[in-house]
XYZ file of C-alpha atoms in Angstrom:
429
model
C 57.275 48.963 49.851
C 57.680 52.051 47.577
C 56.621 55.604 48.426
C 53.980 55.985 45.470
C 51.182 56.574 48.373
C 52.992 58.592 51.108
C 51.456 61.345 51.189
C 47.771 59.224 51.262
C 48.680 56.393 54.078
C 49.311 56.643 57.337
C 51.701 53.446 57.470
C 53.530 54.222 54.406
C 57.285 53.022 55.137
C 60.107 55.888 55.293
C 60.873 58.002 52.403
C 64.377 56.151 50.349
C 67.778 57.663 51.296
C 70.048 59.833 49.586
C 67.095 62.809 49.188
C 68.684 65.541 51.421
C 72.179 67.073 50.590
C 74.719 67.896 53.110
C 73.550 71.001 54.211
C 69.880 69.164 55.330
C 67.862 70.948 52.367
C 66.085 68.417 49.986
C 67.755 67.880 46.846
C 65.929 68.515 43.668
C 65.776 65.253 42.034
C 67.080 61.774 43.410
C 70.793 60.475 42.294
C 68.851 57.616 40.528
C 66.940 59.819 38.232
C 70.041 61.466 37.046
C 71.255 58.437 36.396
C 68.685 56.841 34.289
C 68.931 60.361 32.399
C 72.452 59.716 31.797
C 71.417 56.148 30.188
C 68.907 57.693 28.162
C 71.022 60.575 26.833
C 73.662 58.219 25.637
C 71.218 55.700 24.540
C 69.350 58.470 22.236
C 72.476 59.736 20.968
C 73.140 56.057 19.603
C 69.642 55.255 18.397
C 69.074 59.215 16.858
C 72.639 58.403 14.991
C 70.871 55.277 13.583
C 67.328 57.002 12.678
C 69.095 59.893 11.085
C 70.571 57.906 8.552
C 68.449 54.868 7.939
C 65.509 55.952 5.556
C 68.578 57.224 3.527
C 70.543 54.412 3.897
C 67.552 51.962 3.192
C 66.564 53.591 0.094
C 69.791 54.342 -1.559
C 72.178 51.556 -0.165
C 69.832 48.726 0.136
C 66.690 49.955 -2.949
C 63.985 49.569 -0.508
C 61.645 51.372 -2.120
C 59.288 54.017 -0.234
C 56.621 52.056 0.370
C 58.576 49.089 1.925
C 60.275 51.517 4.171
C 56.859 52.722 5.221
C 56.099 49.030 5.935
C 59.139 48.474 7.908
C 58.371 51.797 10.181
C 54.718 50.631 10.430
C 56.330 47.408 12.020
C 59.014 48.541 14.091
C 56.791 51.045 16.022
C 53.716 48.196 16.485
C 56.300 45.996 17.871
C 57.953 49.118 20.321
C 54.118 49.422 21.508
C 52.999 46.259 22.068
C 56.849 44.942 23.526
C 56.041 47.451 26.278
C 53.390 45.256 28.263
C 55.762 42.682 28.333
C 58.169 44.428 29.506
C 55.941 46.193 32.450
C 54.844 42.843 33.419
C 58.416 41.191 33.370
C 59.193 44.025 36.050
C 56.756 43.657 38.107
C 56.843 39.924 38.188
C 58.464 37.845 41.530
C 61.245 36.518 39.494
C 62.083 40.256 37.900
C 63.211 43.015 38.640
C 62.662 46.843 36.863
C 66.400 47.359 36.614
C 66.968 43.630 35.061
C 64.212 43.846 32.429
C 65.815 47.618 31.629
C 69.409 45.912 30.992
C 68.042 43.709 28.935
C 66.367 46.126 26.831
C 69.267 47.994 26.405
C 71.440 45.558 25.743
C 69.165 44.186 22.853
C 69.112 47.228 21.204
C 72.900 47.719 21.388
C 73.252 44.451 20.172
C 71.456 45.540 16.928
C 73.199 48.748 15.919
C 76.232 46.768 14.174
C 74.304 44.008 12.998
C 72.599 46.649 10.498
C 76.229 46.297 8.535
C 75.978 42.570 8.049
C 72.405 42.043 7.312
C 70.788 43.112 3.500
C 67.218 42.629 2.394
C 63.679 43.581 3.691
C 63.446 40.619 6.056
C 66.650 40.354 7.677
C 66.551 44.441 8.026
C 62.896 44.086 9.176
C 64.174 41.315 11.796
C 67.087 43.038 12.916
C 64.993 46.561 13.304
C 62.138 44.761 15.065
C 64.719 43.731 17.446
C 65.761 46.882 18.105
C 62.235 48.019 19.177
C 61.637 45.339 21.122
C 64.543 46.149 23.356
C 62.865 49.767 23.842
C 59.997 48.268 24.081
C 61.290 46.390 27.270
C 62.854 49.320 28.633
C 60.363 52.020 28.580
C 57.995 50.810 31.885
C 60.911 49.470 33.880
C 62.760 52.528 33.629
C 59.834 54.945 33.854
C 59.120 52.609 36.763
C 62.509 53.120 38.471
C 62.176 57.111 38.341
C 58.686 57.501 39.960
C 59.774 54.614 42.602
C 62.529 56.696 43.251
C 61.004 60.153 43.530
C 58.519 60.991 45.953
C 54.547 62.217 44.480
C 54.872 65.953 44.860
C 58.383 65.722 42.736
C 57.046 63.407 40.153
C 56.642 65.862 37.197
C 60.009 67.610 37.718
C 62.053 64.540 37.655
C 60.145 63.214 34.293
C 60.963 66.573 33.289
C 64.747 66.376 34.151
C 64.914 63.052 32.704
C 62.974 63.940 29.412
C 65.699 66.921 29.362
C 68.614 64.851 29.155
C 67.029 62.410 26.780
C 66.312 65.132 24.119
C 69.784 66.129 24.618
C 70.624 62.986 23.193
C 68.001 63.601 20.941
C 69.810 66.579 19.574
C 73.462 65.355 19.615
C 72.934 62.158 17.817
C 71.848 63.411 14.487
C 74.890 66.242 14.651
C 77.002 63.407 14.966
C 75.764 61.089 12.537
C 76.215 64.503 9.987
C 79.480 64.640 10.929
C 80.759 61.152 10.553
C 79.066 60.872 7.018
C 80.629 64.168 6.139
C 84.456 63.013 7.686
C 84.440 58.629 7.041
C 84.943 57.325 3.904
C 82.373 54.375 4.736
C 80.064 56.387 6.452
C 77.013 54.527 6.946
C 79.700 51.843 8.318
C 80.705 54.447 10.746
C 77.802 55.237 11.888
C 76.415 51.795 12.914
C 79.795 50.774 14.287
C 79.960 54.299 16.350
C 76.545 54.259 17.043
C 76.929 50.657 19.087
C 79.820 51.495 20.917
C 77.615 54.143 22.647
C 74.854 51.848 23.378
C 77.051 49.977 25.015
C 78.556 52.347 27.503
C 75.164 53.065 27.790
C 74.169 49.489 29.219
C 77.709 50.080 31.423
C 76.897 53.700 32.884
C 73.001 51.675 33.360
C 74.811 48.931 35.507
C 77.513 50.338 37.543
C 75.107 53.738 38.694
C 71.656 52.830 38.832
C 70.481 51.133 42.235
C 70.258 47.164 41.963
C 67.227 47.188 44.880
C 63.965 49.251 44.346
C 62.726 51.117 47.394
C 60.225 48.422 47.639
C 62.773 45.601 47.606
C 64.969 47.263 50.506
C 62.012 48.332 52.476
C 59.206 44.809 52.093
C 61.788 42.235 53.608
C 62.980 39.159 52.753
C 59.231 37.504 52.118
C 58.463 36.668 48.783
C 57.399 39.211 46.293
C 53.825 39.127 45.444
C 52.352 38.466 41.925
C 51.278 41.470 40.060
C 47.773 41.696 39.234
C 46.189 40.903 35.642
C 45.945 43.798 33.023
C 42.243 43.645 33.308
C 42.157 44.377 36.654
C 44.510 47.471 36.658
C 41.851 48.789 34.078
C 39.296 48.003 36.488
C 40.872 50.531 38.947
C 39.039 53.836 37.685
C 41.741 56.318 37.639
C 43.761 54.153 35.488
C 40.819 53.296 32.953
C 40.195 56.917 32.623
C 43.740 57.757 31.728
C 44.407 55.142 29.460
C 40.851 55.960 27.554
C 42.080 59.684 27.618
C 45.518 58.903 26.332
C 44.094 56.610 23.542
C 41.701 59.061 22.239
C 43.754 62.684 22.503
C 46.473 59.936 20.566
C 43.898 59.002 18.152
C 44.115 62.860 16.993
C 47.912 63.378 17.352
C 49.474 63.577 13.465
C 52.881 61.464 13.792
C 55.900 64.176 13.591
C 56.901 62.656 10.187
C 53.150 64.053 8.530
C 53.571 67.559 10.651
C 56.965 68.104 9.432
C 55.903 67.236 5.797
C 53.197 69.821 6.218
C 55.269 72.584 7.436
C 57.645 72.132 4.370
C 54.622 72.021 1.857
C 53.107 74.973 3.328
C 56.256 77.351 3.187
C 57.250 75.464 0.011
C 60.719 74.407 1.986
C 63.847 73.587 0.384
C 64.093 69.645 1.199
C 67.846 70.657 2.492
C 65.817 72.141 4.979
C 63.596 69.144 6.062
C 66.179 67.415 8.594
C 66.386 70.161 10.620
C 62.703 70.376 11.363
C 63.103 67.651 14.135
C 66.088 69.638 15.878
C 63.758 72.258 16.278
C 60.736 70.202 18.651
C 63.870 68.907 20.397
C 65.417 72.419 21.606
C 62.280 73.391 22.418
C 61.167 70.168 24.215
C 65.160 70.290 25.938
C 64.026 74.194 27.077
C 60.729 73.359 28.019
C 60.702 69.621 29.716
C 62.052 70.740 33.101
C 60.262 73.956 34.093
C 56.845 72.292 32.640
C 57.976 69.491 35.422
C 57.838 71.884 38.095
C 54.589 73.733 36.558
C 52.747 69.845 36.197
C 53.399 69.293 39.712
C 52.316 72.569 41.177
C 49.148 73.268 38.603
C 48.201 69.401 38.421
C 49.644 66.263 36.034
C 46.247 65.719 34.291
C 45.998 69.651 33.129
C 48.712 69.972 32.295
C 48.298 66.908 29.983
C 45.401 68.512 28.959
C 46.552 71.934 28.360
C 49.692 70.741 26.066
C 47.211 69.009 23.433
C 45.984 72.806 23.116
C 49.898 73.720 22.190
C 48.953 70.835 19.885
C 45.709 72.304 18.249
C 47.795 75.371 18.257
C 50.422 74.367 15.805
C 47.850 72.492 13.808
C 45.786 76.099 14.026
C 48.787 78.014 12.566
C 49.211 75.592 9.825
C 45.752 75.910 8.698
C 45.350 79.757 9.255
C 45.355 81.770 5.587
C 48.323 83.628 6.514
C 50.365 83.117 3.821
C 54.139 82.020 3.760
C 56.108 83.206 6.598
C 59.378 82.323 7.815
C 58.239 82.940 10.908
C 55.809 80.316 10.780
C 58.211 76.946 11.344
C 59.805 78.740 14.468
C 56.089 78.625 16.185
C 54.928 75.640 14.615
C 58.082 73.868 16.065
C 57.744 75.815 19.360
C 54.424 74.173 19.930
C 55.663 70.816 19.025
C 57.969 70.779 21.161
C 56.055 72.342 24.011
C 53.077 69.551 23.288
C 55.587 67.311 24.018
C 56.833 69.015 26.984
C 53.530 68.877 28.787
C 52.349 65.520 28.216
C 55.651 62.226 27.458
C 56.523 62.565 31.399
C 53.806 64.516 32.580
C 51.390 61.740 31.723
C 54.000 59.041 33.153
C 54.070 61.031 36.452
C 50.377 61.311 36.358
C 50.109 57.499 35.766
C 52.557 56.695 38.561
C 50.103 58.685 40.271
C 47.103 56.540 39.894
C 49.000 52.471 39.957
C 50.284 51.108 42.991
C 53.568 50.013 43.860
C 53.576 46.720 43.178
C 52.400 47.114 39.488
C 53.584 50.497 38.554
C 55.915 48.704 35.463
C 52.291 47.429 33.991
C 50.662 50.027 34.963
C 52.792 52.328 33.173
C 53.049 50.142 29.824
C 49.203 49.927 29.821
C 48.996 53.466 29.175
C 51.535 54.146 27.021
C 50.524 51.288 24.849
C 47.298 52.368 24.536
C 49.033 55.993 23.695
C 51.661 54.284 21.062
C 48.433 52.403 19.550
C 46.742 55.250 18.706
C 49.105 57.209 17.678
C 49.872 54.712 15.392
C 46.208 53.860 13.757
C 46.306 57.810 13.545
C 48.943 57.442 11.160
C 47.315 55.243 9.048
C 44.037 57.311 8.796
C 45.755 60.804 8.433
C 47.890 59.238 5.524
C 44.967 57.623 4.012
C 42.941 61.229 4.005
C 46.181 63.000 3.048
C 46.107 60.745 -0.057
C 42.114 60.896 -0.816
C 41.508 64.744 0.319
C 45.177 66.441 0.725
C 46.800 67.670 3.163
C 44.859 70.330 4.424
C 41.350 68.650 4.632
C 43.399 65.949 6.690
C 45.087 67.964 9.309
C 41.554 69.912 9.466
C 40.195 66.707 10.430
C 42.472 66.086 12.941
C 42.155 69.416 14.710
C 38.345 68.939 14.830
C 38.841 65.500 16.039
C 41.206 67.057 18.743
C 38.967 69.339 20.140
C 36.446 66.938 20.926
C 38.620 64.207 22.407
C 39.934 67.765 24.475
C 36.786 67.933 25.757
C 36.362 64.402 26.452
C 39.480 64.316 28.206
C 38.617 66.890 30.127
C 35.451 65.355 31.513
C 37.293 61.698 31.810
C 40.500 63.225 34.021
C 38.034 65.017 36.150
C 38.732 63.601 39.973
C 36.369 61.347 41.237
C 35.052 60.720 44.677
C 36.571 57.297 44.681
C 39.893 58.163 43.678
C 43.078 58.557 45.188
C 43.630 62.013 47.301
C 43.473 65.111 45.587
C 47.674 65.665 45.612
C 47.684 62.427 43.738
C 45.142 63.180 40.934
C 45.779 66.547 40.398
């Protein structure tokens, strides 16, 4: 079985290998979280390469107009949402396995980075990028699986942290390099895809040959049959579950997409648009800076505070953009700051605190249950902060949203409060 529970049951089965060093001391974070890290850096740097590029690409290569590219995004990210209980499910299943559903969604999404040269069109584009979601749709719970299966509880938040690190590294490096081969190839969108899915690929290789075939729970429960994961409803039965997810859906009801926060930021300081792709590249450093020691702080001060406590960073940002200060330069260094820091505190904090809460044998649909919910959200709050940027502007809408914030705060903060029932207090900190 895996050690999700060791620190709560007596007859939990030893700890996996490979978690001391030589010298006997206990090594930070386990060789297979440094390897999925590796996979995600690489994989980022391919898919960033891709996203840099496309809404330019699809508008001035292709004339998809703006609101057909808005459709397209709309779809892609549904389909990356609701791909994810699949692929939870798929991992946990008998037949599965978290590191086989993983190479699969890798693969699919490598598979689609060239096939962007060959197709032209709204639907065939639309097909191909729905493809490409669906293979990170696959891969999100089995690999989010595979690091808190490998980690024991009280290092869950620092290796989310280390592995959130490395993917924002990727983050930061694809873009650069998609700038560069537009600037240096003569076709350079043609570069870019064909670049772009050679690194998937030795991304699916480095995935393969270094990442454990066997979960601690396959080299630990015998040879005996796997048993079926439970249904979806009845993980949302389990209380500490239900109360995340219904925290994670409503804080993500008030979370503006990055797209709409960026947009504000440059219509507030009145922003050169040469400026506007850089905006991202500033979240990411500060996410990269941030992901790691906010690992160590989740696991120390408690996952679900910390959760908490980065939606304030949140508020913050939204705060500074609202305040009647005037235009500073100063402002888009904070404003980014907090981005970057909201997302610091809460993309693996809140997958460490879910790990937390869902046994062993279901932590791949455990995990895509709340992150769907999360993605869903985030997504319908889309739609209704563009809708009352259109009716009311942009400041009535983001004023919305921070009011809406602090109230699902507070509810969040009642809902993530530890119950009786739950698991041991280490465990729903």
């Amino acid at each position: 079985m895996y050690v999700a529970d060791s620190r709560s049951t007596p007859h939990t089965a030893p700890r996996p290998a490979g978690r001391r060093t030589a010298g006997g001391r206990r090594a930070a974070v386990p060789g297979t979280v440094v390897a999925l890290g590796t996979v995600s850096l690489i994989t980022d740097v391919s898919s960033e390469m891709v996203t840099a590029v496309l809404p330019l690409y699809l508008v001035t290569q292709l004339g998809l107009s703006p609101l057909g590219f808005g459709l397209l995004d709309g779809i892609q990210n549904g389909v990356a949402a609701l791909v994810r209980l699949l692929g939870g499910r798929l991992a946990d299943h008998p037949s599965g396995g978290h590191k086989a559903v993983a190479a699969a969604g890798y693969a699919l999404s490598a598979l689609c980075k060239p096939l962007l040269l060959v197709v032209h069109g709204l639907p065939l584009t639309g097909a191909v990028l729905a493809a490409d979601r669906t293979g990170k749709g696959l891969r999100t719970a089995p690999r989010d699986a595979m690091i808190s299966l490998a980690t024991e509880p009280a290092a869950r938040g620092r290796a989310f942290g280390v592995h959130r690190a490395m993917d924002t590294a990727g983050a930061l490096l694809g873009p650069l390099l998609a700038f560069a081969l537009l600037r240096l190839a003569a076709d350079g969108y043609d570069a870019v895809f064909v670049t772009s899915g050679c690194v998937a690929v030795l991304g699916v290789v480095v995935l393969l040959l270094f990442v454990p075939g066997r979960s601690p729970r396959d080299t630990t429960a015998g040879d005996g049959p796997r048993p079926s994961p439970e249904p979806l409803r009845a993980l949302l039965r389990r209380g500490p579950v239900r109360r995340l997810t219904t925290c994670a859906v409503l804080l993500g009801l008030t979370t503006v997409s990055d797209s709409f926060l960026y947009l504000a930021v440059q219509r507030r300081l009145e922003l050169h648009e040469a400026w506007f792709p850089l905006l991202p590249l500033g979240t990411a450093a500060a996410f990269l800076l941030l992901a790691v020691p906010f690992g160590v702080l989740a696991d120390r001060f408690g996952r679900r505070r910390l959760f908490l406590c980065g939606h304030l960073a949140l508020l913050a940002a939204y705060g500074l953009l609202l305040a009647p200060t005037g235009g500073t330069a100063a402002l888009v260094p904070a404003v980014l700051a907090l981005h970057g820091a909201f997302y610091a505190a809460t993309d693996g904090v809140l997958a460490a605190a879910t790990a937390d809460a869902v046994p062993a044998e279901v932590r791949g649909s455990g995990l895509a249950v709340v992150q769907t919910g999360q993605a869903l959200a985030r997504f319908l709050c889309s739609v209704a902060f563009g809708a009352a940027w259109t009716a009311w502007g942009d400041r009535t809408a983001l004023t919305a949203a921070a009011a809406g914030l602090c109230v699902c705060a507070a509810a969040g903060t009642v809902l993530l409060r530890p119950s009786p029932t739950d698991a041991p207090p280490e465990l729903t900190r």
